[in-house]
Amino acid sequence: MATYKETFAKLDRAALIPFFVIGDPDYATSLEIVKTAIDAGADVLELGIAFSDPIADGVTIQKADIRALKAGMTVKQALQFIKEVTDYKPVPIGLLIYYNLVYQYGHDKFFADFKAAGGSSVLVADLSIDDADEIAGPAANAGLETVFMVTPNTADDRAKLIAEKTTGFIYTVSLLGITGARETLSKKVGPLVAKLKSMTDVPVCVGFGISTPEHAKEVAAAGADGVIIGSKVVKMIEDNLGDTEKIKSEVHSFISSVRAVL
Amino acid sequence: MENKGRYGEFGGFYVPEVLIPALEQIEHAFYKFKDDPQFVAELDNLYKNYAGRPTPLYFARRFSEHVGFNVYVKREDLLHGGAHKVNNTLGQALLAKYMGKTKIIAETGAGQHGLATAMTGALFGLETKIFMGVVDIERQSVNVHKMKLCGAEVISVQGGTGTLKDAINDALRYWTSHVDDTVYIFGSVCGPHPYPTIVKHFQTPIGVEARAQSLEILGKLPDVITACVGGGSNSIGLFSAFVDDKDVRIVGVEPGGRGLATREHAATLVAGKVGVFHGAKSYLLQDEEGQVYETESISAGLDYPAVGPEHCMLKDSGRVEYVAVGDEDVLDAFELFTKTEGIIPALESTHALAYLVSQKGKLPAETNVIINLSGRGDKDVGIVEKNRPVE
Ligand SMILES: Cc1ncc(COP(=O)(O)O)c(C=O)c1O
């Protein structure tokens, strides 16, 4: 599997990175939706493993976590899911996970199994750069890249430290807060992306609140290497539960429309 | 952060990056002001004249006769608001004021920490929001009303089982998007650093007073001290003054709910295994994959799947014994204590009383025990009535 740097370098535009919770609303439907997103032009996938207490997520993704858990999703099944996705098409997969799930699975084994399933990188939602060493070794040993977040309120010296320790891409957010679709984006995105790009040569991706093709275009124009879209597509699942075809067609047309403007 | 907030392997600050600057700010303010003479004088004055410190150490004669050894009760139930929680909220709200913040938020289970935060919010003129699970709102409706009377907004949390852990989830989420002007006043010695350290600091008067009172009343230290453990703040407040007194036996009492053989309990230290949750590494009630359990206890204030990191360290070192008592034993002890002493204890604190009842015949008659009565039980009368109707 190519590194993110190579993957992003091959594109002459910002990468399109949709986010889904694995197994939402159930394993089989979720797999169809993710394949649809790939067919519609996703360059990279960000996939989350459902957790009982997702403190970094807004209400849309919380509900997705609950749906997946109710449908019986487990960490082991999530790894199987990733394998099925990468067998379908070898897109890079970034994982979003809460730390306790890694902790209970066992660090070395978790990263090794995720790598074996075809995964590329890991972002642990509740692990800051201060404790990055708890995963850096096992992730590197498994041949995985790490993704860390920088937010608009991150101090410059911290942002530098994060940039130094990140091997995959930097995930920066367009606004303070948790995940969730928003009407408008913060004016801070442009300067933040520019600042980060001056600190590192790993790709810089932007997420949180991106919910229209215009937002995506704006973020790309601000210099982002990738655009992460989560709540907007997850909401399409929530709004059309029971109608898989409708979910797929909405996800397909939305992702294609974003892809068209990048 | 200046300090990693570790208690042995436990503690730390496992939070999304966006919260780091806010935690750093609070940590910085805490170390800057905690020994500042003006801050200390202001807080001491509030402890004395607003909250009602020092609280008495009371010899419970009739209850002692019943259990067969000497029981001294640290009367935190007499504090303003009816629980030890005000020790902490006065300290943290004063800190917020010194930091120049205008808004505070808090989570609450039993409503005691929410009420204590609402009171101090009113006292300092801070805009106050309290996050509370729907189930808890229903079972602690009196406290909800009191919080509103103090001018706080009570936000009903629907997620999960609608209890304390869900309230913390939503309070953390809210804080994430309002870190600029809002301080999160955490209710117990858990959560991310610096909260375990800060909350402990503001609860230490319990133990410092109790130790001095014991020396004064008994002429010596007690043989045993005990307190209930939810997140662990009232217990750490008592225990910390005695940890170095090697001859004092220390017992923490956890909620055994409907029994440890069921999943319907919240005895984290007794039955949990190490994990990472709500910003800290601690013992945790969870399934094999790490999904966190919904807990169960007759006392809303103990209904929580994690526990303060320092308790985890004290358990592993063997310095403190942790035991669990079930709902039925708690109700028995509630009736007994009320009938023998005319004091209605909070169901949380009653767990420690129930432990003492279980020691009847096991401890020698000359044993002197201090139990921390962390709160009064007015808020629980409805729940007790439902479970044990009075003829
Ligand atoms: C009276 C009382 N005691 C104890 C507790 C449990 O908290 P902690 O273990 O932090 O003292 C509560 C929590 O609401 C309470 O209201």
XYZ file of C-alpha atoms and ligand atoms in Angstrom:
669
model
C 0.000 0.000 0.000
C 1.263 3.473 -0.925
C 1.939 5.984 1.849
C -0.405 8.918 2.154
C 2.298 11.194 0.859
C 2.528 9.145 -2.323
C -1.229 8.778 -2.624
C -1.836 12.503 -2.250
C 1.075 13.399 -4.506
C -0.467 11.419 -7.371
C -3.638 13.511 -7.217
C -3.509 16.949 -8.746
C -6.378 18.061 -6.530
C -7.534 17.661 -2.938
C -8.353 14.111 -1.927
C -11.964 13.293 -1.128
C -12.253 11.412 2.157
C -15.691 10.337 3.339
C -16.157 9.020 6.868
C -18.442 6.185 7.937
C -18.968 4.210 11.096
C -18.272 0.569 10.316
C -21.434 -1.512 10.553
C -23.874 1.396 10.434
C -26.703 0.529 10.298
C -25.580 -3.109 9.992
C -22.619 -4.967 8.526
C -24.049 -5.823 5.106
C -25.682 -2.460 4.427
C -22.639 -0.606 5.657
C -20.414 -2.542 3.274
C -22.654 -1.659 0.327
C -22.616 2.021 1.310
C -18.843 2.136 1.618
C -18.406 0.443 -1.758
C -20.806 2.987 -3.239
C -18.675 5.808 -1.827
C -15.604 4.287 -3.452
C -17.412 3.933 -6.768
C -18.523 7.563 -6.556
C -14.948 8.776 -6.308
C -13.667 8.579 -2.733
C -9.862 8.674 -2.799
C -9.293 7.644 0.807
C -11.704 6.361 3.465
C -11.876 7.334 7.087
C -13.692 4.586 8.986
C -14.699 4.603 12.614
C -15.142 1.688 15.001
C -18.242 2.206 17.121
C -17.679 3.010 20.793
C -20.144 3.194 23.668
C -19.025 6.701 24.701
C -17.764 8.684 21.716
C -16.954 11.995 23.437
C -15.328 13.578 20.397
C -18.383 13.079 18.218
C -21.543 15.044 17.677
C -25.025 13.647 17.797
C -25.106 12.311 14.209
C -22.062 10.104 14.647
C -23.071 9.098 18.180
C -26.297 7.744 16.747
C -24.364 5.879 14.072
C -22.201 4.302 16.789
C -25.310 3.229 18.651
C -26.856 1.729 15.498
C -23.711 -0.239 14.753
C -23.383 -1.516 18.316
C -27.071 -2.456 18.436
C -26.584 -4.413 15.231
C -23.881 -6.399 17.044
C -20.767 -4.783 15.637
C -17.523 -5.849 17.305
C -13.908 -4.814 16.848
C -13.109 -8.186 15.280
C -15.928 -7.799 12.776
C -14.787 -4.270 12.014
C -11.356 -5.606 11.036
C -13.024 -8.194 8.803
C -15.054 -5.368 7.259
C -11.897 -3.425 6.445
C -10.479 -6.488 4.749
C -13.596 -6.816 2.598
C -13.334 -3.149 1.618
C -9.669 -3.304 0.671
C -10.300 -6.550 -1.234
C -12.942 -4.661 -3.219
C -10.571 -1.827 -4.005
C -7.223 -0.978 -2.421
C -8.059 2.540 -1.212
C -6.081 3.766 1.777
C -8.116 3.405 4.958
C -7.628 5.635 7.953
C -9.150 4.318 11.132
C -10.800 6.423 13.798
C -10.966 4.647 17.106
C -11.322 5.395 20.812
C -8.379 4.373 22.895
C -10.050 1.898 25.215
C -10.810 -0.420 22.292
C -7.133 -0.538 21.308
C -6.147 -0.937 24.944
C -8.355 -3.973 25.508
C -7.457 -5.628 22.205
C -3.747 -5.231 22.954
C -1.687 -2.542 21.206
C 0.650 -4.726 19.158
C -1.999 -7.194 18.147
C -4.486 -4.496 17.243
C -2.151 -2.647 14.920
C -0.852 -5.860 13.376
C -4.386 -7.116 12.696
C -5.488 -3.767 11.289
C -2.485 -3.717 8.991
C -3.196 -7.276 7.902
C -6.743 -6.224 7.028
C -5.304 -3.627 4.653
C -5.464 -0.493 6.827
C -3.161 2.477 6.361
C -3.375 4.759 9.381
C -4.820 5.198 12.839
C -6.264 8.224 14.569
C -7.072 7.604 18.217
C -9.744 10.183 19.040
C -8.920 10.488 22.717
C -5.148 10.179 22.614
C -3.278 13.466 22.402
C 0.262 13.960 21.178
C 1.484 13.906 24.797
C 0.754 10.191 24.960
C 1.515 9.438 21.324
C 4.311 7.150 22.464
C 1.734 4.663 23.709
C 0.864 3.870 20.087
C 3.799 5.153 18.034
C 5.939 2.038 18.496
C 3.275 -0.592 17.846
C 1.905 1.389 14.889
C 5.327 1.797 13.288
C 6.183 -1.864 13.896
C 3.029 -2.855 12.091
C 3.892 -0.542 9.202
C 1.061 1.892 9.871
C 1.067 5.660 9.694
C -0.295 7.872 12.447
C -2.784 10.696 12.164
C -3.128 13.395 14.810
C -5.379 16.385 15.132
C -4.604 20.072 15.249
C -7.416 22.462 16.137
C -7.762 26.226 15.759
C -6.901 26.665 19.462
C -3.740 24.524 19.364
C -0.709 26.596 20.370
C 2.061 26.956 17.768
C 4.696 25.010 19.683
C 2.226 22.152 20.142
C 1.259 22.248 16.476
C 4.968 21.914 15.643
C 5.329 18.933 17.940
C 2.251 17.309 16.388
C 3.579 17.984 12.892
C 6.869 16.333 13.835
C 5.293 13.213 15.289
C 2.663 12.655 12.605
C 3.683 10.174 9.940
C 0.425 9.917 7.929
C -1.502 13.157 7.650
C -2.548 15.953 9.953
C -6.260 16.108 10.567
C -7.227 19.660 11.215
C -10.668 20.922 11.991
C -12.402 23.886 10.520
C -13.922 24.917 13.815
C -13.777 24.287 17.526
C -15.952 21.491 18.689
C -17.132 18.065 17.862
C -18.114 16.461 14.579
C -21.364 17.584 12.966
C -22.667 19.169 9.772
C -22.565 22.986 9.792
C -23.975 25.845 7.739
C -20.812 27.881 7.463
C -17.134 27.226 7.860
C -14.749 29.155 10.053
C -12.530 31.815 8.560
C -9.666 30.302 10.495
C -9.269 27.344 8.121
C -7.161 29.040 5.481
C -4.522 30.505 7.809
C -4.435 27.298 9.845
C -3.798 25.113 6.801
C -1.116 27.512 5.576
C 0.576 27.492 8.970
C 0.582 23.696 9.162
C 1.909 23.333 5.640
C 4.813 25.546 6.600
C 5.613 23.192 9.464
C 5.490 19.818 7.759
C 5.429 18.045 4.447
C 2.914 15.380 5.464
C -0.498 16.076 3.903
C -2.898 18.351 5.787
C -6.574 17.362 5.644
C -9.567 19.291 6.915
C -12.724 17.906 8.449
C -15.649 18.672 10.809
C -18.654 20.499 9.496
C -18.027 20.117 5.772
C -21.462 19.519 4.333
C -21.701 20.981 0.822
C -19.607 20.877 -2.361
C -19.007 24.610 -1.833
C -17.474 23.965 1.601
C -15.247 21.311 0.078
C -14.153 23.659 -2.681
C -13.426 26.400 -0.170
C -11.295 24.095 1.938
C -9.438 22.801 -1.116
C -8.835 26.366 -2.268
C -7.423 27.121 1.176
C -4.688 24.623 0.381
C -5.927 21.462 2.112
C -4.599 18.194 0.702
C -7.761 16.368 1.633
C -11.359 17.035 2.568
C -12.995 14.801 5.171
C -16.768 14.575 5.124
C -18.424 12.718 7.971
C -21.694 13.782 9.536
C -23.223 14.851 6.235
C -23.004 11.371 4.719
C -23.732 9.584 7.988
C -26.942 11.622 8.247
C -28.015 10.203 4.876
C -28.005 6.786 6.518
C -29.963 8.023 9.534
C -32.572 9.737 7.358
C -33.209 6.720 5.159
C -32.988 3.753 7.496
C -34.559 0.690 5.946
C -34.132 1.990 2.391
C -30.644 0.906 1.372
C -31.108 1.898 -2.278
C -32.033 5.444 -1.294
C -29.019 5.714 1.011
C -26.746 4.477 -1.746
C -28.154 6.845 -4.341
C -27.896 9.847 -1.999
C -24.347 8.972 -0.972
C -23.395 8.384 -4.603
C -24.777 11.633 -5.914
C -23.381 13.694 -3.014
C -19.900 12.247 -3.277
C -19.878 12.608 -7.048
C -20.969 16.221 -6.714
C -18.167 16.992 -4.281
C -15.661 15.152 -6.419
C -16.757 17.196 -9.446
C -15.730 20.472 -7.829
C -12.370 19.368 -6.459
C 0.768 20.240 30.512
C 3.241 20.804 33.349
C 2.337 17.605 35.088
C 0.985 14.416 33.588
C -1.415 13.774 36.439
C -0.323 10.199 36.972
C -1.094 8.107 40.011
C 1.132 5.153 39.310
C 0.016 3.932 35.884
C -3.416 5.518 36.349
C -4.794 8.931 35.463
C -3.371 11.029 32.639
C -5.373 13.103 30.190
C -6.800 11.026 27.375
C -8.827 13.663 25.589
C -9.301 15.004 22.077
C -6.689 17.626 21.169
C -9.252 20.432 21.219
C -9.618 20.113 25.000
C -5.908 20.307 25.771
C -5.644 24.122 25.856
C -8.622 24.335 28.230
C -7.196 21.724 30.590
C -3.820 23.465 30.464
C -5.426 26.752 31.394
C -7.168 25.209 34.376
C -4.038 23.409 35.493
C -2.052 26.611 35.231
C -4.630 28.610 37.211
C -4.828 25.924 39.880
C -1.086 25.910 40.560
C -0.975 29.685 40.380
C -3.776 30.332 42.871
C -4.090 27.342 45.175
C -1.569 28.742 47.667
C -2.129 32.393 46.856
C -2.882 34.079 50.208
C -5.848 36.021 48.887
C -7.368 32.969 47.197
C -6.856 30.855 50.302
C -8.357 33.494 52.583
C -11.375 33.938 50.343
C -11.959 30.198 50.114
C -11.528 29.693 53.862
C -14.052 32.398 54.525
C -16.540 30.751 52.151
C -15.929 27.324 53.684
C -16.660 28.729 57.111
C -19.454 31.210 56.542
C -21.151 29.949 53.390
C -20.727 26.188 53.512
C -20.509 25.626 57.270
C -17.014 24.232 57.850
C -15.626 22.736 59.966
C -18.227 19.990 60.174
C -18.591 18.109 63.481
C -17.263 14.656 64.241
C -20.213 13.119 66.010
C -20.272 9.980 68.174
C -23.296 7.953 67.031
C -24.059 6.270 70.367
C -27.150 4.238 69.554
C -25.889 3.117 66.149
C -22.602 2.155 67.835
C -24.475 0.064 70.402
C -26.198 -1.708 67.564
C -23.061 -2.591 65.619
C -20.952 -3.249 68.723
C -18.064 -0.808 68.191
C -17.603 2.974 68.306
C -18.787 4.856 65.261
C -17.844 8.499 64.795
C -19.639 10.292 61.994
C -18.005 13.066 59.993
C -20.996 15.277 59.346
C -20.530 16.456 55.756
C -24.305 16.083 55.497
C -24.603 19.302 57.491
C -22.892 21.377 54.837
C -24.869 23.887 52.809
C -26.493 22.032 49.946
C -26.507 18.806 51.902
C -23.294 17.148 50.722
C -19.516 17.412 50.519
C -19.829 18.549 46.916
C -19.854 22.229 47.915
C -16.227 21.968 49.131
C -15.216 21.325 45.558
C -17.569 23.657 43.718
C -16.608 26.627 45.902
C -12.968 25.970 45.116
C -13.438 25.457 41.383
C -15.914 28.304 40.937
C -13.584 30.652 42.790
C -10.831 29.480 40.476
C -13.079 30.238 37.484
C -13.602 33.719 38.894
C -9.865 34.242 39.338
C -9.444 33.072 35.738
C -11.869 35.740 34.597
C -14.375 33.255 33.174
C -18.080 34.054 33.154
C -19.675 30.694 32.426
C -19.532 27.359 34.142
C -20.881 23.933 33.297
C -21.076 20.706 35.276
C -22.406 17.171 35.055
C -24.483 15.645 37.771
C -25.843 12.251 38.763
C -27.625 12.526 42.079
C -28.000 16.214 41.470
C -25.784 17.025 44.458
C -22.833 18.214 42.413
C -25.220 19.987 40.053
C -26.894 21.711 42.949
C -23.588 22.640 44.552
C -22.432 24.075 41.219
C -25.711 25.963 40.739
C -25.406 27.434 44.246
C -21.884 28.633 43.659
C -22.830 29.867 40.189
C -25.473 32.048 41.831
C -23.029 33.103 44.539
C -20.419 34.294 42.043
C -22.855 35.492 39.372
C -21.666 32.941 36.798
C -23.923 31.676 34.019
C -24.464 28.004 34.866
C -25.465 24.982 32.812
C -25.934 21.560 34.381
C -25.938 18.381 32.284
C -28.048 15.606 33.742
C -29.325 12.290 32.381
C -33.071 11.940 31.823
C -33.338 9.023 34.232
C -31.545 10.962 36.959
C -33.710 14.023 36.332
C -36.676 11.858 37.120
C -35.276 10.149 40.203
C -33.782 13.328 41.666
C -36.484 15.828 40.739
C -36.175 17.858 43.934
C -32.566 18.689 43.181
C -33.486 19.607 39.611
C -35.946 22.118 40.924
C -33.430 23.547 43.383
C -30.857 23.995 40.617
C -33.376 25.895 38.550
C -34.259 28.077 41.534
C -30.573 28.979 41.767
C -30.794 30.190 38.188
C -29.027 27.305 36.481
C -30.161 25.819 33.211
C -30.610 22.054 33.506
C -29.885 20.276 30.248
C -31.552 16.918 29.880
C -29.226 14.300 28.405
C -30.976 11.599 26.383
C -28.016 9.481 25.254
C -27.166 6.034 26.609
C -29.047 5.147 29.772
C -29.591 8.757 30.721
C -27.326 8.606 33.769
C -24.092 10.162 34.976
C -21.770 8.811 32.301
C -24.004 10.175 29.562
C -24.168 13.534 31.319
C -20.350 13.666 31.362
C -20.188 12.717 27.670
C -22.440 15.633 26.770
C -20.793 18.091 29.145
C -17.415 17.253 27.559
C -18.882 17.693 24.082
C -20.428 21.020 24.997
C -17.182 22.177 26.563
C -15.287 21.227 23.407
C -17.199 23.845 21.454
C -17.243 26.495 24.222
C -13.776 26.297 25.725
C -13.132 29.988 25.146
C -15.386 31.373 27.869
C -16.562 28.329 29.826
C -15.019 26.382 32.685
C -16.059 22.795 33.288
C -16.449 22.167 37.012
C -15.900 18.444 37.358
C -17.665 16.743 40.256
C -15.312 14.047 41.412
C -11.678 12.932 41.494
C -11.911 11.341 38.085
C -11.825 12.542 34.493
C -8.683 13.918 32.853
C -5.828 15.620 34.662
C -5.926 18.111 36.354
C -9.364 17.238 37.790
C -8.381 14.332 40.061
C -5.736 16.566 41.642
C -7.894 19.694 41.873
C -10.970 18.008 43.294
C -8.854 16.136 45.835
C -7.253 19.398 46.911
C -10.611 21.010 47.598
C -11.913 17.939 49.447
C -8.931 17.512 51.768
C -10.488 19.575 54.601
C -12.673 16.543 55.355
C -9.719 14.392 56.358
C -7.618 17.165 57.862
C -10.467 18.123 60.182
C -11.426 14.529 60.994
C -7.854 13.646 61.924
C -7.512 16.649 64.244
C -10.950 15.983 65.743
C -10.040 12.362 66.391
C -6.874 13.407 68.219
C -8.903 15.895 70.222
C -11.896 13.674 71.062
C -10.224 10.260 71.343
C -6.729 11.421 72.120
C -5.546 9.180 69.294
C -6.132 8.209 65.691
C -9.097 6.024 64.742
C -8.600 2.318 64.021
C -10.708 2.269 60.887
C -11.953 4.947 58.507
C -14.492 4.381 55.775
C -16.413 6.213 53.056
C -18.459 5.429 49.979
C -16.711 5.512 46.610
C -18.490 6.698 43.479
C -16.011 8.776 41.514
C -14.137 8.882 44.768
C -14.045 12.482 45.995
C -15.523 12.338 49.490
C -13.482 9.218 50.194
C -10.198 10.700 48.929
C -10.997 13.798 50.978
C -11.149 11.668 54.106
C -8.489 9.074 53.251
C -5.729 11.433 52.147
C -5.109 12.722 55.682
C -4.646 9.153 56.989
C -2.794 7.384 54.179
C 0.555 7.805 55.929
C -0.841 6.633 59.287
C 0.052 2.991 58.788
C -2.031 1.725 61.707
C -5.260 3.204 60.407
C -7.217 0.694 58.359
C -8.933 2.324 55.376
C -11.984 0.867 53.664
C -13.703 2.229 50.542
C -17.237 1.031 49.882
C -18.597 0.628 46.364
C -22.152 0.123 45.129
C -22.923 -3.564 44.738
C -26.351 -2.804 43.221
C -28.296 -6.008 42.627
C -25.226 -8.148 43.184
C -21.773 -8.630 41.694
C -22.911 -11.801 39.983
C -25.255 -9.659 37.879
C -24.082 -6.811 35.684
C -26.352 -4.467 37.618
C -23.850 -2.825 39.912
C -21.198 -0.137 39.794
C -18.423 -1.725 41.868
C -15.601 -0.565 39.641
C -12.605 -1.309 41.870
C -13.955 -4.598 43.125
C -15.095 -5.975 39.767
C -13.627 -3.851 36.949
C -10.499 -4.110 34.847
C -8.100 -1.400 33.721
C -9.135 0.746 30.787
C -9.248 4.310 29.485
C -12.443 6.304 29.835
C -13.521 9.928 30.260
C -9.958 11.091 29.966
C -8.215 8.807 32.450
C -6.753 5.369 32.854
C -8.552 3.588 35.698
C -10.407 0.466 36.635
C -13.497 0.323 34.472
C -16.658 -1.751 34.098
C -16.596 -2.889 30.492
C -17.017 -5.871 28.207
C -14.068 -7.857 26.795
C -13.765 -5.557 23.775
C -13.764 -2.374 25.867
C -17.323 -1.116 25.410
C -18.279 0.531 28.674
C -21.164 -0.914 30.659
C -24.257 0.881 31.766
C -24.105 0.603 35.541
C -26.799 0.239 38.139
C -27.137 1.405 41.727
C -29.925 2.551 43.977
C -27.895 5.702 44.560
C -27.616 7.913 41.499
C -24.419 9.473 42.844
C -22.517 6.175 42.745
C -23.891 5.022 39.407
C -20.685 5.347 37.370
C -18.504 2.781 35.541
C -15.093 4.346 36.277
C -13.334 5.629 39.400
C -10.644 8.109 40.366
C -7.084 7.119 39.413
C -5.664 7.591 42.912
C -8.096 4.990 44.249
C -6.842 2.572 41.597
C -3.312 3.097 42.823
C -4.373 2.720 46.471
C -6.121 -0.518 45.591
C -3.117 -1.955 43.773
C -0.731 -0.968 46.570
C -3.043 -2.604 49.079
C -3.154 0.519 51.258
C -6.938 0.766 50.956
C -9.397 -2.140 50.973
C -12.331 -1.817 48.621
C -15.554 -3.723 49.216
C -19.044 -3.644 47.715
C -22.442 -3.645 49.416
C -25.746 -4.254 47.639
C -28.932 -2.177 47.399
C -30.903 -4.235 49.928
C -28.218 -3.947 52.609
C -28.092 -0.227 51.928
C -31.830 0.108 52.472
C -31.554 -1.865 55.734
C -28.756 0.384 56.946
C -30.715 3.469 55.906
C -33.637 2.409 58.088
C -31.395 1.456 60.976
C -29.364 4.654 60.978
C -32.424 6.859 60.657
C -34.172 5.034 63.523
C -31.170 4.949 65.852
C -29.786 8.437 65.196
C -32.563 10.559 63.739
C -30.291 11.423 60.832
C -31.431 10.682 57.286
C -28.285 9.732 55.350
C -27.800 10.052 51.590
C -28.061 6.630 49.934
C -24.514 7.137 48.667
C -23.111 7.580 52.182
C -25.351 4.800 53.447
C -23.159 2.327 51.565
C -20.414 2.982 54.106
C -22.922 2.634 56.961
C -24.057 -0.692 55.495
C -20.457 -1.866 55.467
C -20.230 -1.044 59.190
C -23.423 -2.997 59.841
C -21.807 -5.966 58.077
C -18.883 -5.734 60.527
C -21.124 -6.339 63.525
C -19.498 -9.083 65.566
C -16.310 -8.881 63.522
C -14.668 -5.789 64.986
C -13.692 -5.680 68.679
C -15.861 -3.487 70.923
C -13.071 -0.973 71.555
C -12.622 -0.278 67.831
C -13.015 3.387 66.889
C -14.331 3.976 63.396
C -14.769 7.213 61.453
C -17.310 7.112 58.689
C -17.743 10.008 56.294
C -21.418 10.880 56.055
C -20.957 12.573 52.682
C -24.531 13.815 52.367
C -27.993 13.957 53.776
C -30.801 11.835 52.397
C -33.709 14.219 51.920
C -33.261 13.819 48.162
C -33.602 10.044 48.512
C -36.751 9.812 50.596
C -38.887 9.150 47.513
C -36.663 6.285 46.334
C -36.614 4.705 49.775
C -40.398 5.074 50.024
C -40.772 3.305 46.680
C -38.556 0.406 47.758
C -39.579 0.203 51.402
C -43.028 1.706 51.907
C -43.476 2.977 55.490
C -46.564 1.459 57.143
C -23.857 12.475 49.062
C -22.947 11.927 48.048
N -21.971 11.093 48.446
C -21.118 10.553 47.561
C -21.211 10.796 46.212
C -20.268 10.092 45.298
O -19.239 10.870 44.811
P -17.759 10.723 45.340
O -17.382 9.279 45.283
O -17.004 11.557 44.377
O -17.701 11.253 46.721
C -22.216 11.666 45.748
C -22.333 11.970 44.308
O -23.243 12.558 43.827
C -23.100 12.232 46.694
O -24.082 13.047 46.303
